[in-house]
Amino acid sequence: QVQLVESGGGLVQPGGSLRLSCVASGDISQIIAMGWFRQARGKERELVACISREGRTNYAALVKGRFSISRDNAKNRIDLQMSHLEPEDTAVYYCNKVPTGAAVLGLCPVPSPDDQWGQGTQVTVSS
């Protein structure tokens, strides 16, 4: 099974930018869709953005226009460029494979907590 390692998080002031990276240990080119998800303290994990292997993207309403997801199948890498960050973006950010059954329908639900997850990368937006 492909291992995923997230990086790039940190402390940033409101209005700032960060670029997160997710590198997979194996080939992701056949994975129908990959996504970035986040979990704030005391809240459930939620979708941030997802991208199909053909490059079609889908964003959560709260981040649309501020975040951009990209995928490089040759490098087995998924990036998330985040701009105009807000305190409400503070969370641990994870990347993962979108469940196949949903991905073929163009949907991007949060994978099960029982699925394999990486350690994530903490993003803190604060002045």
Tab-separated table of N, CA and C in Angstrom:
chain	number	residue	atom	x	y	z
A	1	GLN	N	0.836	-1.181	0.000
A	1	GLN	CA	0.000	0.000	0.000
A	1	GLN	C	0.882	1.245	0.000
A	2	VAL	N	0.438	2.251	-0.714
A	2	VAL	CA	1.220	3.471	-0.849
A	2	VAL	C	1.245	4.234	0.466
A	3	GLN	N	2.432	4.619	0.880
A	3	GLN	CA	2.599	5.445	2.068
A	3	GLN	C	2.624	6.913	1.625
A	4	LEU	N	2.013	7.763	2.438
A	4	LEU	CA	1.931	9.182	2.109
A	4	LEU	C	2.584	10.005	3.206
A	5	VAL	N	3.417	10.954	2.825
A	5	VAL	CA	4.107	11.803	3.794
A	5	VAL	C	3.833	13.258	3.447
A	6	GLU	N	3.211	13.941	4.391
A	6	GLU	CA	2.873	15.352	4.205
A	6	GLU	C	3.942	16.246	4.827
A	7	SER	N	4.140	17.406	4.245
A	7	SER	CA	5.095	18.364	4.789
A	7	SER	C	4.718	19.769	4.335
A	8	GLY	N	5.378	20.765	4.935
A	8	GLY	CA	5.185	22.142	4.511
A	8	GLY	C	4.372	23.013	5.442
A	9	GLY	N	3.830	22.412	6.491
A	9	GLY	CA	3.036	23.203	7.419
A	9	GLY	C	3.906	24.125	8.265
A	10	GLY	N	3.230	24.939	9.062
A	10	GLY	CA	3.947	25.859	9.928
A	10	GLY	C	3.037	26.929	10.476
A	11	LEU	N	3.655	27.914	11.081
A	11	LEU	CA	2.932	29.065	11.642
A	11	LEU	C	2.997	30.214	10.639
A	12	VAL	N	1.866	30.790	10.338
A	12	VAL	CA	1.806	31.881	9.370
A	12	VAL	C	0.788	32.900	9.851
A	13	GLN	N	1.021	34.147	9.527
A	13	GLN	CA	0.092	35.201	9.912
A	13	GLN	C	-1.132	35.208	8.997
A	14	PRO	N	-2.246	35.702	9.488
A	14	PRO	CA	-3.424	35.839	8.618
A	14	PRO	C	-3.076	36.613	7.351
A	15	GLY	N	-3.577	36.121	6.251
A	15	GLY	CA	-3.272	36.718	4.964
A	15	GLY	C	-2.065	36.126	4.289
A	16	GLY	N	-1.318	35.310	5.007
A	16	GLY	CA	-0.117	34.713	4.451
A	16	GLY	C	-0.381	33.499	3.592
A	17	SER	N	0.713	32.876	3.149
A	17	SER	CA	0.635	31.733	2.242
A	17	SER	C	1.522	30.598	2.733
A	18	LEU	N	1.139	29.398	2.358
A	18	LEU	CA	1.947	28.205	2.604
A	18	LEU	C	1.730	27.253	1.438
A	19	ARG	N	2.727	26.417	1.197
A	19	ARG	CA	2.598	25.366	0.196
A	19	ARG	C	2.859	24.032	0.869
A	20	LEU	N	1.861	23.174	0.849
A	20	LEU	CA	1.979	21.839	1.415
A	20	LEU	C	2.319	20.846	0.316
A	21	SER	N	3.082	19.839	0.687
A	21	SER	CA	3.429	18.783	-0.255
A	21	SER	C	3.106	17.423	0.335
A	22	CYS	N	2.726	16.523	-0.523
A	22	CYS	CA	2.457	15.146	-0.139
A	22	CYS	C	3.187	14.261	-1.136
A	23	VAL	N	4.092	13.460	-0.627
A	23	VAL	CA	4.862	12.570	-1.486
A	23	VAL	C	4.477	11.133	-1.173
A	24	ALA	N	4.191	10.395	-2.214
A	24	ALA	CA	3.795	8.997	-2.066
A	24	ALA	C	4.993	8.082	-2.284
A	25	SER	N	4.962	6.943	-1.587
A	25	SER	CA	6.065	5.984	-1.695
A	25	SER	C	5.991	5.149	-2.957
A	26	GLY	N	4.842	5.204	-3.641
A	26	GLY	CA	4.670	4.410	-4.850
A	26	GLY	C	3.949	5.181	-5.926
A	27	ASP	N	3.608	4.462	-6.971
A	27	ASP	CA	2.974	5.065	-8.141
A	27	ASP	C	1.546	5.496	-7.833
A	28	ILE	N	1.248	6.759	-8.086
A	28	ILE	CA	-0.116	7.266	-7.866
A	28	ILE	C	-0.847	7.491	-9.182
A	29	SER	N	-0.208	7.198	-10.292
A	29	SER	CA	-0.797	7.563	-11.581
A	29	SER	C	-2.118	6.856	-11.859
A	30	GLN	N	-2.322	5.698	-11.237
A	30	GLN	CA	-3.563	4.956	-11.460
A	30	GLN	C	-4.625	5.234	-10.407
A	31	ILE	N	-4.275	6.038	-9.418
A	31	ILE	CA	-5.253	6.394	-8.394
A	31	ILE	C	-6.202	7.429	-8.988
A	32	ILE	N	-7.487	7.133	-8.978
A	32	ILE	CA	-8.455	7.964	-9.679
A	32	ILE	C	-8.469	9.383	-9.153
A	33	ALA	N	-8.442	9.541	-7.824
A	33	ALA	CA	-8.452	10.886	-7.253
A	33	ALA	C	-7.683	10.901	-5.948
A	34	MET	N	-6.976	11.991	-5.727
A	34	MET	CA	-6.255	12.224	-4.483
A	34	MET	C	-6.794	13.504	-3.871
A	35	GLY	N	-6.714	13.595	-2.567
A	35	GLY	CA	-7.265	14.780	-1.924
A	35	GLY	C	-6.439	15.263	-0.757
A	36	TRP	N	-6.661	16.502	-0.411
A	36	TRP	CA	-6.180	17.069	0.837
A	36	TRP	C	-7.380	17.218	1.764
A	37	PHE	N	-7.172	16.846	2.998
A	37	PHE	CA	-8.202	16.910	4.020
A	37	PHE	C	-7.607	17.602	5.235
A	38	ARG	N	-8.453	18.107	6.107
A	38	ARG	CA	-7.931	18.750	7.308
A	38	ARG	C	-8.828	18.458	8.491
A	39	GLN	N	-8.215	18.538	9.652
A	39	GLN	CA	-8.963	18.324	10.895
A	39	GLN	C	-8.517	19.347	11.909
A	40	ALA	N	-9.441	20.213	12.273
A	40	ALA	CA	-9.191	21.189	13.324
A	40	ALA	C	-9.486	20.551	14.672
A	41	ARG	N	-8.913	21.092	15.687
A	41	ARG	CA	-9.094	20.529	17.023
A	41	ARG	C	-10.580	20.545	17.395
A	42	GLY	N	-11.058	19.405	17.811
A	42	GLY	CA	-12.443	19.304	18.243
A	42	GLY	C	-13.450	19.167	17.121
A	43	LYS	N	-12.966	19.090	15.888
A	43	LYS	CA	-13.864	18.981	14.742
A	43	LYS	C	-13.573	17.722	13.954
A	44	GLU	N	-14.501	17.365	13.107
A	44	GLU	CA	-14.307	16.204	12.248
A	44	GLU	C	-13.403	16.552	11.060
A	45	ARG	N	-12.797	15.524	10.534
A	45	ARG	CA	-11.970	15.702	9.349
A	45	ARG	C	-12.855	16.102	8.166
A	46	GLU	N	-12.368	17.024	7.352
A	46	GLU	CA	-13.172	17.507	6.239
A	46	GLU	C	-12.328	17.608	4.970
A	47	LEU	N	-13.034	17.606	3.858
A	47	LEU	CA	-12.369	17.774	2.569
A	47	LEU	C	-11.885	19.210	2.411
A	48	VAL	N	-10.682	19.372	1.880
A	48	VAL	CA	-10.185	20.676	1.475
A	48	VAL	C	-10.255	20.788	-0.052
A	49	ALA	N	-9.641	19.825	-0.726
A	49	ALA	CA	-9.620	19.840	-2.191
A	49	ALA	C	-9.250	18.458	-2.684
A	50	CYS	N	-9.688	18.131	-3.890
A	50	CYS	CA	-9.277	16.872	-4.483
A	50	CYS	C	-8.989	17.074	-5.964
A	51	ILE	N	-8.251	16.118	-6.521
A	51	ILE	CA	-7.841	16.233	-7.916
A	51	ILE	C	-7.831	14.849	-8.537
A	52	SER	N	-8.400	14.753	-9.723
A	52	SER	CA	-8.430	13.473	-10.417
A	52	SER	C	-7.093	13.228	-11.124
A	53	ARG	N	-6.902	12.039	-11.626
A	53	ARG	CA	-5.642	11.745	-12.322
A	53	ARG	C	-5.557	12.515	-13.637
A	54	GLU	N	-6.726	13.000	-14.129
A	54	GLU	CA	-6.719	13.823	-15.344
A	54	GLU	C	-6.574	15.314	-15.030
A	55	GLY	N	-6.562	15.646	-13.724
A	55	GLY	CA	-6.353	17.030	-13.337
A	55	GLY	C	-7.613	17.818	-13.013
A	56	ARG	N	-8.764	17.166	-13.008
A	56	ARG	CA	-9.985	17.870	-12.604
A	56	ARG	C	-9.954	18.092	-11.097
A	57	THR	N	-10.353	19.293	-10.696
A	57	THR	CA	-10.265	19.668	-9.287
A	57	THR	C	-11.631	19.963	-8.691
A	58	ASN	N	-11.674	19.833	-7.380
A	58	ASN	CA	-12.886	20.106	-6.629
A	58	ASN	C	-12.445	20.704	-5.298
A	59	TYR	N	-13.086	21.804	-4.889
A	59	TYR	CA	-12.678	22.501	-3.677
A	59	TYR	C	-13.849	22.652	-2.717
A	60	ALA	N	-13.525	22.614	-1.441
A	60	ALA	CA	-14.519	22.973	-0.440
A	60	ALA	C	-14.849	24.453	-0.593
A	61	ALA	N	-16.067	24.803	-0.310
A	61	ALA	CA	-16.518	26.186	-0.505
A	61	ALA	C	-15.667	27.178	0.289
A	62	LEU	N	-15.242	26.772	1.467
A	62	LEU	CA	-14.505	27.702	2.341
A	62	LEU	C	-13.122	28.050	1.806
A	63	VAL	N	-12.585	27.238	0.894
A	63	VAL	CA	-11.225	27.491	0.415
A	63	VAL	C	-11.183	27.860	-1.064
A	64	LYS	N	-12.306	27.756	-1.731
A	64	LYS	CA	-12.334	28.029	-3.167
A	64	LYS	C	-11.859	29.451	-3.437
A	65	GLY	N	-10.964	29.581	-4.389
A	65	GLY	CA	-10.420	30.890	-4.723
A	65	GLY	C	-9.181	31.257	-3.922
A	66	ARG	N	-8.911	30.510	-2.851
A	66	ARG	CA	-7.730	30.784	-2.031
A	66	ARG	C	-6.694	29.663	-2.109
A	67	PHE	N	-7.164	28.442	-2.292
A	67	PHE	CA	-6.280	27.280	-2.322
A	67	PHE	C	-6.247	26.701	-3.735
A	68	SER	N	-5.128	26.066	-4.054
A	68	SER	CA	-4.997	25.417	-5.350
A	68	SER	C	-4.291	24.085	-5.180
A	69	ILE	N	-4.915	23.024	-5.668
A	69	ILE	CA	-4.335	21.692	-5.579
A	69	ILE	C	-3.714	21.330	-6.920
A	70	SER	N	-2.589	20.630	-6.856
A	70	SER	CA	-1.939	20.184	-8.085
A	70	SER	C	-1.409	18.772	-7.884
A	71	ARG	N	-1.148	18.126	-8.986
A	71	ARG	CA	-0.755	16.718	-8.935
A	71	ARG	C	0.320	16.483	-9.984
A	72	ASP	N	1.372	15.809	-9.586
A	72	ASP	CA	2.443	15.432	-10.510
A	72	ASP	C	2.602	13.921	-10.430
A	73	ASN	N	1.982	13.209	-11.350
A	73	ASN	CA	2.021	11.748	-11.305
A	73	ASN	C	3.437	11.205	-11.508
A	74	ALA	N	4.240	11.901	-12.273
A	74	ALA	CA	5.611	11.445	-12.518
A	74	ALA	C	6.444	11.473	-11.239
A	75	LYS	N	6.124	12.440	-10.359
A	75	LYS	CA	6.864	12.574	-9.105
A	75	LYS	C	6.101	11.993	-7.917
A	76	ASN	N	4.919	11.431	-8.192
A	76	ASN	CA	4.095	10.859	-7.117
A	76	ASN	C	3.857	11.884	-6.015
A	77	ARG	N	3.423	13.037	-6.421
A	77	ARG	CA	3.344	14.172	-5.495
A	77	ARG	C	2.050	14.944	-5.716
A	78	ILE	N	1.465	15.358	-4.581
A	78	ILE	CA	0.275	16.201	-4.574
A	78	ILE	C	0.614	17.437	-3.756
A	79	ASP	N	0.423	18.611	-4.292
A	79	ASP	CA	0.696	19.849	-3.575
A	79	ASP	C	-0.591	20.622	-3.303
A	80	LEU	N	-0.541	21.437	-2.278
A	80	LEU	CA	-1.648	22.329	-1.966
A	80	LEU	C	-1.076	23.715	-1.706
A	81	GLN	N	-1.320	24.638	-2.625
A	81	GLN	CA	-0.911	26.020	-2.445
A	81	GLN	C	-2.027	26.774	-1.731
A	82	MET	N	-1.699	27.354	-0.582
A	82	MET	CA	-2.696	28.034	0.222
A	82	MET	C	-2.346	29.509	0.319
A	83	SER	N	-3.282	30.361	-0.001
A	83	SER	CA	-3.074	31.807	0.045
A	83	SER	C	-4.204	32.446	0.839
A	84	HIS	N	-3.973	33.686	1.228
A	84	HIS	CA	-4.985	34.437	1.997
A	84	HIS	C	-5.490	33.597	3.167
A	85	LEU	N	-4.545	33.042	3.906
A	85	LEU	CA	-4.906	32.148	5.002
A	85	LEU	C	-5.622	32.908	6.112
A	86	GLU	N	-6.545	32.200	6.732
A	86	GLU	CA	-7.370	32.739	7.808
A	86	GLU	C	-7.183	31.880	9.049
A	87	PRO	N	-7.426	32.454	10.236
A	87	PRO	CA	-7.304	31.643	11.459
A	87	PRO	C	-8.145	30.367	11.398
A	88	GLU	N	-9.257	30.428	10.691
A	88	GLU	CA	-10.137	29.253	10.581
A	88	GLU	C	-9.517	28.131	9.760
A	89	ASP	N	-8.415	28.410	9.076
A	89	ASP	CA	-7.705	27.368	8.321
A	89	ASP	C	-6.773	26.550	9.208
A	90	THR	N	-6.634	26.955	10.451
A	90	THR	CA	-5.768	26.225	11.382
A	90	THR	C	-6.269	24.800	11.561
A	91	ALA	N	-5.398	23.852	11.297
A	91	ALA	CA	-5.776	22.436	11.353
A	91	ALA	C	-4.549	21.591	11.033
A	92	VAL	N	-4.701	20.290	11.230
A	92	VAL	CA	-3.728	19.341	10.699
A	92	VAL	C	-4.208	18.942	9.312
A	93	TYR	N	-3.325	19.031	8.347
A	93	TYR	CA	-3.658	18.748	6.960
A	93	TYR	C	-3.079	17.396	6.546
A	94	TYR	N	-3.920	16.603	5.890
A	94	TYR	CA	-3.550	15.262	5.445
A	94	TYR	C	-3.842	15.137	3.952
A	95	CYS	N	-3.060	14.309	3.300
A	95	CYS	CA	-3.442	13.911	1.953
A	95	CYS	C	-3.800	12.427	1.983
A	96	ASN	N	-4.623	12.031	1.053
A	96	ASN	CA	-5.025	10.629	0.992
A	96	ASN	C	-5.698	10.334	-0.335
A	97	LYS	N	-5.846	9.068	-0.589
A	97	LYS	CA	-6.566	8.620	-1.771
A	97	LYS	C	-8.061	8.761	-1.523
A	98	VAL	N	-8.772	9.290	-2.478
A	98	VAL	CA	-10.226	9.340	-2.385
A	98	VAL	C	-10.765	7.937	-2.627
A	99	PRO	N	-11.717	7.476	-1.814
A	99	PRO	CA	-12.281	6.146	-2.031
A	99	PRO	C	-12.681	5.932	-3.490
A	100	THR	N	-12.278	4.797	-4.044
A	100	THR	CA	-12.443	4.557	-5.474
A	100	THR	C	-13.891	4.627	-5.922
A	101	GLY	N	-14.771	4.003	-5.132
A	101	GLY	CA	-16.179	3.984	-5.504
A	101	GLY	C	-16.768	5.372	-5.657
A	102	ALA	N	-16.354	6.284	-4.824
A	102	ALA	CA	-16.829	7.664	-4.915
A	102	ALA	C	-16.097	8.420	-6.002
A	103	ALA	N	-14.807	8.154	-6.127
A	103	ALA	CA	-13.987	8.881	-7.094
A	103	ALA	C	-14.488	8.681	-8.525
A	104	VAL	N	-14.956	7.465	-8.839
A	104	VAL	CA	-15.427	7.224	-10.203
A	104	VAL	C	-16.691	8.026	-10.516
A	105	LEU	N	-17.366	8.464	-9.460
A	105	LEU	CA	-18.564	9.293	-9.623
A	105	LEU	C	-18.245	10.770	-9.543
A	106	GLY	N	-16.968	11.093	-9.391
A	106	GLY	CA	-16.569	12.490	-9.290
A	106	GLY	C	-16.763	13.084	-7.915
A	107	LEU	N	-16.945	12.214	-6.928
A	107	LEU	CA	-17.159	12.675	-5.562
A	107	LEU	C	-15.860	12.565	-4.768
A	108	CYS	N	-15.759	13.343	-3.707
A	108	CYS	CA	-14.538	13.359	-2.900
A	108	CYS	C	-14.869	13.310	-1.415
A	109	PRO	N	-15.429	12.218	-0.955
A	109	PRO	CA	-15.709	12.116	0.485
A	109	PRO	C	-14.430	11.919	1.275
A	110	VAL	N	-14.493	12.173	2.547
A	110	VAL	CA	-13.355	11.922	3.425
A	110	VAL	C	-13.198	10.414	3.591
A	111	PRO	N	-12.020	9.881	3.376
A	111	PRO	CA	-11.812	8.446	3.592
A	111	PRO	C	-12.100	8.053	5.040
A	112	SER	N	-12.339	6.789	5.227
A	112	SER	CA	-12.644	6.276	6.553
A	112	SER	C	-11.479	6.493	7.506
A	113	PRO	N	-11.769	6.751	8.774
A	113	PRO	CA	-10.684	6.832	9.764
A	113	PRO	C	-9.893	5.527	9.853
A	114	ASP	N	-10.513	4.430	9.431
A	114	ASP	CA	-9.846	3.130	9.484
A	114	ASP	C	-8.886	2.931	8.318
A	115	ASP	N	-8.959	3.787	7.316
A	115	ASP	CA	-8.018	3.718	6.212
A	115	ASP	C	-6.642	4.198	6.689
A	116	GLN	N	-5.646	3.910	5.901
A	116	GLN	CA	-4.303	4.344	6.276
A	116	GLN	C	-4.161	5.847	6.070
A	117	TRP	N	-3.687	6.527	7.090
A	117	TRP	CA	-3.444	7.963	7.020
A	117	TRP	C	-2.000	8.255	7.406
A	118	GLY	N	-1.459	9.327	6.850
A	118	GLY	CA	-0.154	9.788	7.270
A	118	GLY	C	-0.251	10.571	8.560
A	119	GLN	N	0.854	11.140	8.969
A	119	GLN	CA	0.870	11.896	10.224
A	119	GLN	C	0.314	13.304	10.055
A	120	GLY	N	0.223	13.749	8.821
A	120	GLY	CA	-0.296	15.085	8.574
A	120	GLY	C	0.746	16.160	8.840
A	121	THR	N	0.369	17.374	8.523
A	121	THR	CA	1.240	18.515	8.776
A	121	THR	C	0.403	19.641	9.367
A	122	GLN	N	0.888	20.208	10.460
A	122	GLN	CA	0.127	21.216	11.204
A	122	GLN	C	0.249	22.579	10.520
A	123	VAL	N	-0.880	23.210	10.309
A	123	VAL	CA	-0.927	24.584	9.814
A	123	VAL	C	-1.594	25.431	10.882
A	124	THR	N	-0.898	26.463	11.316
A	124	THR	CA	-1.434	27.376	12.328
A	124	THR	C	-1.417	28.780	11.763
A	125	VAL	N	-2.587	29.392	11.730
A	125	VAL	CA	-2.716	30.756	11.216
A	125	VAL	C	-3.047	31.660	12.390
A	126	SER	N	-2.099	32.491	12.749
A	126	SER	CA	-2.265	33.323	13.941
A	126	SER	C	-1.327	34.512	13.876
A	127	SER	N	-1.786	35.614	14.455
A	127	SER	CA	-0.928	36.788	14.539
A	127	SER	C	-0.192	36.813	15.873
